[in-house]
XYZ file of C-alpha atoms in Angstrom:
192
model
C 27.868 -23.278 -8.046
C 25.430 -20.431 -7.917
C 25.035 -18.114 -4.915
C 21.618 -19.455 -3.888
C 22.939 -23.011 -3.709
C 26.013 -21.955 -1.686
C 23.802 -19.991 0.697
C 21.533 -23.001 1.171
C 24.485 -25.284 1.908
C 25.963 -22.776 4.347
C 22.642 -22.373 6.203
C 22.187 -26.136 6.394
C 25.691 -26.651 7.799
C 25.271 -23.781 10.276
C 21.942 -25.146 11.523
C 23.444 -28.633 11.859
C 26.349 -27.347 13.956
C 24.021 -25.348 16.210
C 21.710 -28.307 16.780
C 24.521 -30.775 17.449
C 26.445 -28.446 19.740
C 23.547 -27.665 22.087
C 22.096 -30.942 23.402
C 22.076 -29.683 26.992
C 19.754 -26.844 26.012
C 17.352 -29.298 24.383
C 17.480 -31.390 27.553
C 16.508 -28.358 29.657
C 13.349 -27.784 27.651
C 11.705 -31.191 28.131
C 8.959 -29.794 30.360
C 7.778 -26.489 31.735
C 7.025 -26.002 35.440
C 4.867 -23.197 36.807
C 3.065 -22.520 40.089
C -0.665 -21.871 39.724
C -3.831 -21.263 41.740
C -6.995 -23.011 40.607
C -10.589 -22.875 41.816
C -12.407 -26.152 41.362
C -16.011 -26.274 40.248
C -18.357 -28.107 42.583
C -18.962 -31.081 40.283
C -19.731 -34.705 40.961
C -17.856 -37.269 38.898
C -17.872 -41.070 38.835
C -14.877 -43.250 39.676
C -13.772 -46.627 38.334
C -16.023 -48.401 40.860
C -19.122 -46.496 39.760
C -19.148 -44.411 42.953
C -20.116 -40.746 42.772
C -17.271 -38.481 43.917
C -17.301 -34.765 44.762
C -14.162 -33.592 42.980
C -13.649 -30.557 45.209
C -13.652 -32.766 48.334
C -11.211 -35.233 46.791
C -8.834 -32.509 45.654
C -8.809 -30.451 48.835
C -7.558 -33.271 51.035
C -4.759 -32.876 53.570
C -2.332 -34.840 51.405
C -0.672 -34.026 48.085
C -2.899 -34.532 45.058
C -1.602 -35.339 41.577
C -3.923 -34.916 38.587
C -3.596 -35.799 34.925
C -5.996 -35.939 31.967
C -6.128 -39.197 30.005
C -8.511 -41.590 28.276
C -8.784 -45.348 28.349
C -8.050 -46.120 24.699
C -5.188 -43.646 24.270
C -1.989 -45.142 22.870
C 0.209 -42.029 22.783
C 0.930 -39.885 25.855
C -1.613 -41.389 28.276
C 0.406 -44.579 28.851
C 3.470 -42.433 29.573
C 1.566 -40.302 32.089
C 0.101 -43.422 33.694
C 3.557 -45.004 33.914
C 4.576 -41.914 35.884
C 1.781 -42.601 38.380
C 2.812 -46.275 38.616
C 6.457 -45.343 39.191
C 5.480 -42.817 41.853
C 3.419 -45.416 43.710
C 6.278 -47.936 43.464
C 8.947 -45.461 44.615
C 6.826 -44.351 47.561
C 6.047 -47.924 48.605
C 3.893 -47.906 51.763
C 3.948 -44.093 51.733
C 1.933 -44.132 48.489
C -1.176 -43.963 50.674
C -0.077 -40.407 51.554
C -0.848 -39.116 48.055
C -4.067 -38.972 46.041
C -3.611 -39.687 42.324
C -6.452 -38.642 40.038
C -6.732 -39.362 36.332
C -9.603 -37.452 34.752
C -11.105 -38.812 31.554
C -11.131 -36.564 28.519
C -13.338 -39.119 26.747
C -16.364 -39.402 29.057
C -18.545 -40.761 26.269
C -16.454 -43.959 26.172
C -14.678 -44.152 29.533
C -17.216 -46.074 31.573
C -16.418 -47.309 35.087
C -15.688 -50.748 33.568
C -13.225 -49.305 31.023
C -11.547 -47.205 33.720
C -11.290 -50.119 36.147
C -9.701 -52.315 33.460
C -7.286 -49.493 32.634
C -6.165 -49.198 36.260
C -5.846 -52.987 36.550
C -3.659 -53.025 33.438
C -1.299 -50.621 35.235
C -1.560 -52.491 38.556
C -2.703 -49.297 40.236
C -2.709 -49.319 44.010
C -5.341 -47.791 46.276
C -5.221 -44.017 46.132
C -5.327 -43.766 42.325
C -8.777 -42.881 41.033
C -9.862 -42.603 37.409
C -12.817 -40.233 37.121
C -15.375 -39.566 34.421
C -18.637 -37.685 34.226
C -20.863 -35.754 31.908
C -19.181 -33.903 29.051
C -20.324 -30.646 30.681
C -18.671 -31.463 34.018
C -15.460 -32.746 32.438
C -15.229 -29.543 30.385
C -15.739 -27.472 33.559
C -12.883 -29.312 35.245
C -10.569 -28.950 32.236
C -11.343 -25.231 32.069
C -10.744 -24.825 35.817
C -7.252 -26.294 35.321
C -6.690 -24.224 32.172
C -6.435 -27.530 30.317
C -9.469 -27.431 28.030
C -9.153 -29.214 24.712
C -11.969 -29.446 22.161
C -11.346 -33.129 21.426
C -9.250 -35.944 22.827
C -7.013 -36.188 19.778
C -5.492 -32.784 20.523
C -4.559 -33.463 24.140
C -1.117 -32.829 25.541
C 0.974 -34.064 28.481
C -0.076 -32.180 31.598
C 0.372 -33.156 35.227
C -0.661 -31.066 38.214
C 0.557 -31.508 41.788
C -1.308 -29.798 44.634
C 0.564 -28.701 47.728
C -1.731 -29.387 50.712
C -0.049 -26.706 52.847
C -0.866 -23.708 50.649
C -3.273 -25.157 48.060
C -1.066 -24.065 45.151
C -0.506 -26.303 42.174
C 2.697 -27.200 40.360
C 1.754 -27.337 36.686
C 4.030 -29.609 34.660
C 3.553 -29.171 30.930
C 5.405 -31.850 28.992
C 6.781 -35.286 29.728
C 9.092 -36.001 32.651
C 11.320 -38.945 33.428
C 10.372 -40.977 36.492
C 13.163 -39.322 38.504
C 12.103 -35.829 37.381
C 8.505 -36.611 38.313
C 9.563 -37.918 41.736
C 11.699 -34.799 42.277
C 8.780 -32.540 41.378
C 6.622 -34.462 43.825
C 9.280 -34.122 46.546
C 9.427 -30.340 46.006
C 5.789 -30.162 46.999
C 6.696 -31.773 50.311
C 5.396 -35.171 49.424
C 8.235 -37.112 51.033
């Protein structure tokens, strides 16, 4: 065998051993958590019932607020994020009225109140979970305010934000969490 081939085999075997021997490290890196401050633009959006909603008023409530960015026809990460909201509402039971869940459309051209209402019905969403849309300009303002702007829906990523009502700071969760991890992150904010 020539030296190049032996080197390639050695590097492959070394990389395989490193990857197999460090599963706990891979487990640690599932999501990234940071604490952030955000200033919301004073925009009016529309919810799944067609009602106009002042986002700033909805977000600055005296209860924890959880926000994600999804769209109604998404078949990749949006269902996973929405399942997290469903699980949170189920785990909290009657206490689910003590949290405001907000899904903000990243596809306002297609996410009409009817589409959003059907989406929430599909997930058996309880009261306290609103799906909001608006003009492209207002949605972009909101995404930029949360440092979550994406130029098109196909390049979106899993992002969940949890607002602490005591200090107004946000826990920014970048990546996907299990239902227990999501509940634990919510608890850290003082939600239960």
